[in-house]
Short mmCIF file of C-alpha atoms and ligand atoms in Angstrom, two decimals:
data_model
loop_
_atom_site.label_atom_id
_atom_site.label_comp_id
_atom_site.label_asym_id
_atom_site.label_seq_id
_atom_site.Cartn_x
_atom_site.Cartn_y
_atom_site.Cartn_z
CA UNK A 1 0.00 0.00 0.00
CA UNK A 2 1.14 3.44 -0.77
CA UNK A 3 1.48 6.55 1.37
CA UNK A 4 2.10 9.33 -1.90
CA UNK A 5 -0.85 7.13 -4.13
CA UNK A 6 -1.89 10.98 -4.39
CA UNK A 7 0.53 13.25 -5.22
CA UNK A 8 1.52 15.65 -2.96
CA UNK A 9 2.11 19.03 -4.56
CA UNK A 10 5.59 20.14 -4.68
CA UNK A 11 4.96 22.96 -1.99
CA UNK A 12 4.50 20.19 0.43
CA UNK A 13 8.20 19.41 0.50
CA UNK A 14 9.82 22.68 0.59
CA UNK A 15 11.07 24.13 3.67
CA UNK A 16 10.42 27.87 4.51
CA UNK A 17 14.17 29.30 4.75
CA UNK A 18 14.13 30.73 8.10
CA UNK A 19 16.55 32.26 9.72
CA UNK A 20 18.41 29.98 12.28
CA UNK A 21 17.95 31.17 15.87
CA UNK A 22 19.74 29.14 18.31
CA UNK A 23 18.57 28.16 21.41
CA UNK A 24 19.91 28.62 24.84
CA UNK A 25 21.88 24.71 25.03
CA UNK A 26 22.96 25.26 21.24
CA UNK A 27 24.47 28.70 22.62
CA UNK A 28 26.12 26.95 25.25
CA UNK A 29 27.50 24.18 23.10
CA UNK A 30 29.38 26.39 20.92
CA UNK A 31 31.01 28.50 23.95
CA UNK A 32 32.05 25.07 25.64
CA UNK A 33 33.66 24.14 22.28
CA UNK A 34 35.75 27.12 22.39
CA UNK A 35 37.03 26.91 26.09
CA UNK A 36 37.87 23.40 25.88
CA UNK A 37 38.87 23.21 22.37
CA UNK A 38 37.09 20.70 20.93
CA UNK A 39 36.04 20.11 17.23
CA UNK A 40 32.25 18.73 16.12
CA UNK A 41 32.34 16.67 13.49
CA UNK A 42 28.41 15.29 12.54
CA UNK A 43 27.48 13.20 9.88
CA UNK A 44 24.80 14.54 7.50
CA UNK A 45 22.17 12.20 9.28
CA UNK A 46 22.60 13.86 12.49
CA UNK A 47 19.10 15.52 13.73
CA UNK A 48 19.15 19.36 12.17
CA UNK A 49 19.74 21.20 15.81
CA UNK A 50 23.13 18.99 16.15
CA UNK A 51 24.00 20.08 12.22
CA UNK A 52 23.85 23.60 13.13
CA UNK A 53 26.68 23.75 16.03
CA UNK A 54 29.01 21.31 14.23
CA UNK A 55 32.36 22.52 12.38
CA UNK A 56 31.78 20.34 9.95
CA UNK A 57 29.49 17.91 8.34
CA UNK A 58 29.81 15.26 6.12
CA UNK A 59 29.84 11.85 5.00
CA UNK A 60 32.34 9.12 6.20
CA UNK A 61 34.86 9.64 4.30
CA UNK A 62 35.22 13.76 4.82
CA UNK A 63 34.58 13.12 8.33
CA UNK A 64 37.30 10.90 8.68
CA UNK A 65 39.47 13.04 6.64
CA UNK A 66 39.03 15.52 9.51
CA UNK A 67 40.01 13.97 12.23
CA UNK A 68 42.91 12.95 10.84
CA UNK A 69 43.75 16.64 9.78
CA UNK A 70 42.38 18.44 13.23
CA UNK A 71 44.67 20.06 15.48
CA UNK A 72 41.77 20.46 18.28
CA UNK A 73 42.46 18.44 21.66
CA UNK A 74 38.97 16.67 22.01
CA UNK A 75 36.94 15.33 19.37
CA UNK A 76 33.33 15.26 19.98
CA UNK A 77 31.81 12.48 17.08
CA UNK A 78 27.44 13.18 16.47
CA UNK A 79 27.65 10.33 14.93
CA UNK A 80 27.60 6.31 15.38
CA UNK A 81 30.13 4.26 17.42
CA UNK A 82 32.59 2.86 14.65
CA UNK A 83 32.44 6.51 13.22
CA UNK A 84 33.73 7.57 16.90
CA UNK A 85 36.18 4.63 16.74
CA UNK A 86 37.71 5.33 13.42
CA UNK A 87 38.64 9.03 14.59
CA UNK A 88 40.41 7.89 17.80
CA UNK A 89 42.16 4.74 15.88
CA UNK A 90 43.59 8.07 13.60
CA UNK A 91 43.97 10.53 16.61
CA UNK A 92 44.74 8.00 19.89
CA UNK A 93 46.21 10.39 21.95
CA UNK A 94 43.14 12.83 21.47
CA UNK A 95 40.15 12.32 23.55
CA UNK A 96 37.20 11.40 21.37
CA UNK A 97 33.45 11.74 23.09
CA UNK A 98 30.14 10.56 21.68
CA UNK A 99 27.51 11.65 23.07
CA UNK A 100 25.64 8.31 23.30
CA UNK A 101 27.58 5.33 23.01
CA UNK A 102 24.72 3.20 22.39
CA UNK A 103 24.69 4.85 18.96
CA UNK A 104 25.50 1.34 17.05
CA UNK A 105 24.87 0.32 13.55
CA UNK A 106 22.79 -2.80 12.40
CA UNK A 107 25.60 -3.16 9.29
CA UNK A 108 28.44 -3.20 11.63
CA UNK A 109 26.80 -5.77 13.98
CA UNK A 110 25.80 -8.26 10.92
CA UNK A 111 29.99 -8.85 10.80
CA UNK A 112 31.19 -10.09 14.43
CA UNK A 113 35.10 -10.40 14.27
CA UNK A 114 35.02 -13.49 15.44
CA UNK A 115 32.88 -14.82 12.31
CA UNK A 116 35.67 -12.98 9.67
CA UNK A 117 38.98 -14.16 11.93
CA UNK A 118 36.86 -17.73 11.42
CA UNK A 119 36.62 -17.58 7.34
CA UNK A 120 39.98 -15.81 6.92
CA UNK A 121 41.32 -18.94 8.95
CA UNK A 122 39.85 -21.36 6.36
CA UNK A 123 41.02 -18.94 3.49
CA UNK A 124 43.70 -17.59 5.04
CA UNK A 125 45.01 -15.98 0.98
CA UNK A 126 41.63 -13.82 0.96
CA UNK A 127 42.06 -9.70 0.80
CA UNK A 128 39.54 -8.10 2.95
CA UNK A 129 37.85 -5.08 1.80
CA UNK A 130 35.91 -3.55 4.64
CA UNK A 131 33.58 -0.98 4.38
CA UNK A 132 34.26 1.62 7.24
CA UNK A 133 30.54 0.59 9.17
CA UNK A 134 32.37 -1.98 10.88
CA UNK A 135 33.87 -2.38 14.39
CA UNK A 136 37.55 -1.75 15.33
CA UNK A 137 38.29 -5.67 15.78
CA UNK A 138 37.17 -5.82 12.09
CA UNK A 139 39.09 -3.26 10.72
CA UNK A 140 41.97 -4.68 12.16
CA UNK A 141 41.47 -7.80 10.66
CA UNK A 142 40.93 -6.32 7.19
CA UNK A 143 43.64 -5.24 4.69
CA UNK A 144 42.11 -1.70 3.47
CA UNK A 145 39.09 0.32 4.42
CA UNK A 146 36.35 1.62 2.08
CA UNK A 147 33.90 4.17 2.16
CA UNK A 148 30.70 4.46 -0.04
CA UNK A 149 32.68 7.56 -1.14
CA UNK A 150 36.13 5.75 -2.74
CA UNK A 151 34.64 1.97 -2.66
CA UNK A 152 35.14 1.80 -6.25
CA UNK A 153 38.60 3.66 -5.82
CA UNK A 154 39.83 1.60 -3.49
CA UNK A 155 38.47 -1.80 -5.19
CA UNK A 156 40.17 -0.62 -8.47
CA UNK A 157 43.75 -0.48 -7.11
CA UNK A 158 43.35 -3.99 -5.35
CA UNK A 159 46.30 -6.21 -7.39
CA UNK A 160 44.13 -8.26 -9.97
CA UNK A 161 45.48 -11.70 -8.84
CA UNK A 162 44.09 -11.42 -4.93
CA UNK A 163 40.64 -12.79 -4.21
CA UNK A 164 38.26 -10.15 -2.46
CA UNK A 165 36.34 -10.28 0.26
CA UNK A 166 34.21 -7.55 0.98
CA UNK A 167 32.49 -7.09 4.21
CA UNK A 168 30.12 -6.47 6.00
CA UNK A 169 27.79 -4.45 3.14
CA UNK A 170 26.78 -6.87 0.39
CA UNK A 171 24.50 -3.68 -1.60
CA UNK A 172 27.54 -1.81 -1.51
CA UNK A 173 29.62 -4.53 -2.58
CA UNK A 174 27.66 -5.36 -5.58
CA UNK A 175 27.06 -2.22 -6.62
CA UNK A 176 30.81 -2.20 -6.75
CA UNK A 177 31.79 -4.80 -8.78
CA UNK A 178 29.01 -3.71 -11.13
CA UNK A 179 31.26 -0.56 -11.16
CA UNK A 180 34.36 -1.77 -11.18
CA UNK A 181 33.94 -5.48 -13.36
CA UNK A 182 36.12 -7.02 -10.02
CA UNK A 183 34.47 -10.34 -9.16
CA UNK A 184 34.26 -10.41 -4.95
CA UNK A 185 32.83 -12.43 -2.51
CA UNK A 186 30.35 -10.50 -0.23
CA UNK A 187 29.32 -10.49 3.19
CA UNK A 188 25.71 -10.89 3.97
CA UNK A 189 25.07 -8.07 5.68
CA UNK A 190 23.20 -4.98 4.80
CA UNK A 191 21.60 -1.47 6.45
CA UNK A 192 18.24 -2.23 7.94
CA UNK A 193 17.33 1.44 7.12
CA UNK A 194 18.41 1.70 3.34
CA UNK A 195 16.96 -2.11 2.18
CA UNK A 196 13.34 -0.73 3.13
CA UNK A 197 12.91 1.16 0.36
CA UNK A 198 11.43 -1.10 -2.70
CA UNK A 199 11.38 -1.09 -6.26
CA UNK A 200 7.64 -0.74 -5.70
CA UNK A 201 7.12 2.54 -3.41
CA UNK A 202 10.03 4.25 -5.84
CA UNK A 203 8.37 3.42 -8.83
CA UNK A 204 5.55 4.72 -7.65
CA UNK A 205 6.90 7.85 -6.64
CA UNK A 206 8.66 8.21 -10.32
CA UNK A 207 4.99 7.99 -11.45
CA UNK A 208 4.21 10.43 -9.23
CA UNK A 209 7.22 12.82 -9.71
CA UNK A 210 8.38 12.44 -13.52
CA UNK A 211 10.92 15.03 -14.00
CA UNK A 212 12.65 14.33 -10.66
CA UNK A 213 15.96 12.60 -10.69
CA UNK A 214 16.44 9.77 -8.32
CA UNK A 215 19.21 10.01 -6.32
CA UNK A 216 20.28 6.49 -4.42
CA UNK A 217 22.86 5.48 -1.61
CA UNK A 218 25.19 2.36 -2.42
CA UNK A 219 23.30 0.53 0.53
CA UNK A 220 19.81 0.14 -1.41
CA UNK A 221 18.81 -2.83 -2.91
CA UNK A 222 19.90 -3.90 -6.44
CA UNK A 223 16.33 -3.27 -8.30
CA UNK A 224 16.22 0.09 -6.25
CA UNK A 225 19.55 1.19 -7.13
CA UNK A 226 18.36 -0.09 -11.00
CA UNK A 227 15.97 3.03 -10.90
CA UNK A 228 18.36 5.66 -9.77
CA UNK A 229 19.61 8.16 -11.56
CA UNK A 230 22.69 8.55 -9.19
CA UNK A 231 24.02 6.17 -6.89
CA UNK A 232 26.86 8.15 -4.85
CA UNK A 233 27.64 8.28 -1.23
CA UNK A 234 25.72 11.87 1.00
CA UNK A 235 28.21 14.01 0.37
CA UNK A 236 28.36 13.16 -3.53
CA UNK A 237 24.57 13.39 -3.60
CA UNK A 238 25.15 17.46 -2.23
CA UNK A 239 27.15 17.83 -5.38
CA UNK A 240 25.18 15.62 -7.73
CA UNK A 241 22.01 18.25 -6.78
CA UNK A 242 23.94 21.37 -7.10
CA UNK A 243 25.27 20.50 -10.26
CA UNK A 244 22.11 18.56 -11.98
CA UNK A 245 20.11 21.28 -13.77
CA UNK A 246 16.53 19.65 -12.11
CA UNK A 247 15.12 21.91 -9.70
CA UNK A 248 13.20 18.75 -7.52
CA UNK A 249 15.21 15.25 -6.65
CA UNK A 250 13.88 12.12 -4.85
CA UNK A 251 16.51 10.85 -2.58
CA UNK A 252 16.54 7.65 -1.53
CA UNK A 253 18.06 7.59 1.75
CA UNK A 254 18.26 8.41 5.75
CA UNK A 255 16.13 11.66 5.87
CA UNK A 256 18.79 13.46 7.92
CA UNK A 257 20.06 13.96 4.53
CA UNK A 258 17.48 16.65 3.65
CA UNK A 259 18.67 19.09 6.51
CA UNK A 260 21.93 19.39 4.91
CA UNK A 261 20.94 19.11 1.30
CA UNK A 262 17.99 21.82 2.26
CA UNK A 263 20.22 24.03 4.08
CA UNK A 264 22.74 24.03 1.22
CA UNK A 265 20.29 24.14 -1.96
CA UNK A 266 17.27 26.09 -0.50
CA UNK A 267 16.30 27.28 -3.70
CA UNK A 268 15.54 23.11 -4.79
CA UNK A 269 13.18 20.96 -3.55
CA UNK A 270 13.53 17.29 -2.16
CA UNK A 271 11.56 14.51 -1.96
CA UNK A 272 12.59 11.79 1.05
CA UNK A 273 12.10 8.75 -1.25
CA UNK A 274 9.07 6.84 0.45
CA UNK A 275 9.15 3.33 1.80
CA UNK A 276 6.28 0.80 1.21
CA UNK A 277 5.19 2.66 4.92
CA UNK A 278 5.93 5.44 5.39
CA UNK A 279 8.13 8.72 4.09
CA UNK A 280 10.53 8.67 7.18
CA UNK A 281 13.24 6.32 6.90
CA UNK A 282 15.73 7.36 9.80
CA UNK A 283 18.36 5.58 11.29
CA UNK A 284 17.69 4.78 14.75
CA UNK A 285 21.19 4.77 15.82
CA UNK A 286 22.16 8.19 13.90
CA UNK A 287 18.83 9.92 15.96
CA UNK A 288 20.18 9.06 19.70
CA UNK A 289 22.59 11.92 19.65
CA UNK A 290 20.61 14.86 20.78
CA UNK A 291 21.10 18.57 22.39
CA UNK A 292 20.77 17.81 25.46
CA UNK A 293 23.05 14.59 25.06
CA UNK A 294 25.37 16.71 23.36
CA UNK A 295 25.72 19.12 25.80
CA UNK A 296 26.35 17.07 28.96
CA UNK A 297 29.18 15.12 26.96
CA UNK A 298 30.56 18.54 26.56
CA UNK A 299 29.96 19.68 30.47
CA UNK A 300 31.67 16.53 31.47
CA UNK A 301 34.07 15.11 29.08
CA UNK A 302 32.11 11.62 28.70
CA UNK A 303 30.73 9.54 27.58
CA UNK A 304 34.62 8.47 25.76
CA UNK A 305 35.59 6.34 23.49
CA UNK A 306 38.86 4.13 24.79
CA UNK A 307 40.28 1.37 23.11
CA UNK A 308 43.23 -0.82 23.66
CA UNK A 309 46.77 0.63 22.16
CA UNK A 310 47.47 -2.95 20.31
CA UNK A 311 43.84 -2.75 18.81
CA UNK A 312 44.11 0.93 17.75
CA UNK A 313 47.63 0.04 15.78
CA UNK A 314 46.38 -3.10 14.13
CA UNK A 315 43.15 -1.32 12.77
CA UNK A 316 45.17 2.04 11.69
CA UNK A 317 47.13 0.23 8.96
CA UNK A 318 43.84 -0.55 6.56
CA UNK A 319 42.57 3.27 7.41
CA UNK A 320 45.65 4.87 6.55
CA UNK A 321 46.02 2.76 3.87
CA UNK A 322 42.30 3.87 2.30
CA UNK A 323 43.02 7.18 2.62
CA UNK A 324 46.86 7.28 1.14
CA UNK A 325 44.58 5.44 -2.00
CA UNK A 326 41.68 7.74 -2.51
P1 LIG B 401 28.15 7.92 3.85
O1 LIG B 401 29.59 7.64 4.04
O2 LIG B 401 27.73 7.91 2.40
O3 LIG B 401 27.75 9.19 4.51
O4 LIG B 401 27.31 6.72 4.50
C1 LIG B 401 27.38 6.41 5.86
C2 LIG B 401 26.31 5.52 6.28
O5 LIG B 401 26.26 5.08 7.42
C3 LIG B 401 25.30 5.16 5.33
O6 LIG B 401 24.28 4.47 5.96
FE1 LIG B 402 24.36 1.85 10.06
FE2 LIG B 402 22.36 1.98 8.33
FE3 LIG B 402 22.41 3.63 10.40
FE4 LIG B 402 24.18 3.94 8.37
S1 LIG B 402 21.96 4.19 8.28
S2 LIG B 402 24.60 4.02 10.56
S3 LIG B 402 24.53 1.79 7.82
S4 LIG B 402 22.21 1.40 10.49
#
């Protein structure tokens, strides 16, 4: 059953540009940054409030890009755990806070370590691609990191004689050898948010929406990702809309995603790519970070992420290798 088997007029989707007026903990926020020099780095499907006090926002790959460039003493990460993780594996003698560390991620659970140190054991000549939504212990087990920003980057330069394995993403993966004609073997695990959408609810908002360009994250489904007139990771979808001519897209991902992309392009108009329920696919995990969260992590310097010294070195190899690649 449909939710949009009327079509909404366009007007329904724009946002009024308002001036941002910050409230009194978003005031606070960005004075405690300041005194104890700390940088916010939020992913683009961070709740809006939590966008507008970062220092930067971006995808994965930008965001771990900064924290390997910052020169700030703390780190605070809005976004999920392995994000967190990946900065202090890059920056361990920088404290890193999250504001909830319950802020997990269904993809990075479907690939314990244990499991991958078990197949690697039984094919112990495999090359492990991981995609960066993975734990620490995974990392470390893998030969080079990924992003769905330099996936196909990073698969490309892989010497043509190693077998792949790519974990824990198996949407992403395909997509990537589609890109990239490199045969891998793929990890069954996928994004409980991004395999809701259907072939069905997005053909039916095509219908609905001719002219508008579909614009698709790595992590959909194959006969999703079939419609799309872009497949690119968030950050690539900001350029992809500034740069396509179309004044309306339909994007087909975690609605966090249309703060940024509305806050950047508020003269275009997007559509949050329905499911076969409803029009609001967020990421549970992404939405526990809030103000108030925020702030207290601030006040008192925890919640932290801490790891152990041998784990941090074995899983900075694969990072550092990604990003001397791409
Ligand atoms: P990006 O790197 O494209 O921002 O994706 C991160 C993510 O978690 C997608 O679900
Ligand atoms: Fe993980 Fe999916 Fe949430 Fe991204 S959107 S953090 S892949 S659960």
């Amino acid at each position: 059953m449909s939710t949009l088997s009327v079509p909404l007029p366009l007007e329904a989707f724009k946002k009024p540009v308002e001036k941002v007026v910050l409230s009194s903990e978003q005031e606070e926020i960005i004075k405690l940054k300041t005194e104890r020099d700390a940088i916010l780095l939020c992913h683009n499907y961070q709740i809006d409030s939590v966008q507008q006090v970062s220092d930067y926002v971006g995808d994965s790959l930008g965001l771990a890009r900064k924290a390997a460039e910052t020169d700030s003493k703390i780190i605070v990460f809005c976004g999920v755990h392995f994000m967190a993780e990946t900065a202090k594996i890059l920056n361990p003698s920088k404290t890193v806070l999250l504001p909830d560390l319950q802020a997990g991620c269904s993809l990075s659970d479907s690939c314990p370590a244990e499991k991958l140190a078990a197949y690697k054991k039984r094919n112990p000549e495999v090359y492990v691609v991981a995609y960066v939504n993975c734990s620490a212990e995974v990392k470390a087990l893998s030969d080079v990191i990924c992003t769905s920003g330099n996936a196909v980057q990073i698969v490309s330069q892989i010497p043509k004689n190693k077998e792949i394995l790519f974990v824990p993403d198996q949407n992403l993966g395909q997509w990537v050898m589609g890109q990239t004609g490199r045969k891998m073997k793929l990890w069954p695990g996928s994004c409980y948010a991004h395999v809701l959408f259907t072939k069905e609810s997005i053909e039916r908002c095509r219908m609905q929406y001719p002219t508008a360009p579909v614009v698709a994250h790595p992590e959909c489904i194959e006969s999703v990702r079939d419609l799309a007139d872009e497949v690119c990771s968030t950050e690539k979808m900001v350029r992809f809309c500034k740069e396509n001519e179309s004044d309306t897209f339909i994007i087909l991902t975690e609605t966090g995603m249309m703060h940024r992309l509305t806050r950047e392009l508020p003269e275009k108009t997007f559509i949050a790519g329905p499911t076969d329920h409803c029009s609001c696919n967020d990421c549970r995990f992404m939405k526990m970070n809030t103000i108030p969260k925020l702030l207290d992590c601030l006040r008192e310097g925890n919640p932290e992420i801490l790891m152990e010294k041998s784990l941090i070195e074995n899983a900075k190899l694969p990072i550092e290798r990604m990003l001397s690649w791409s």
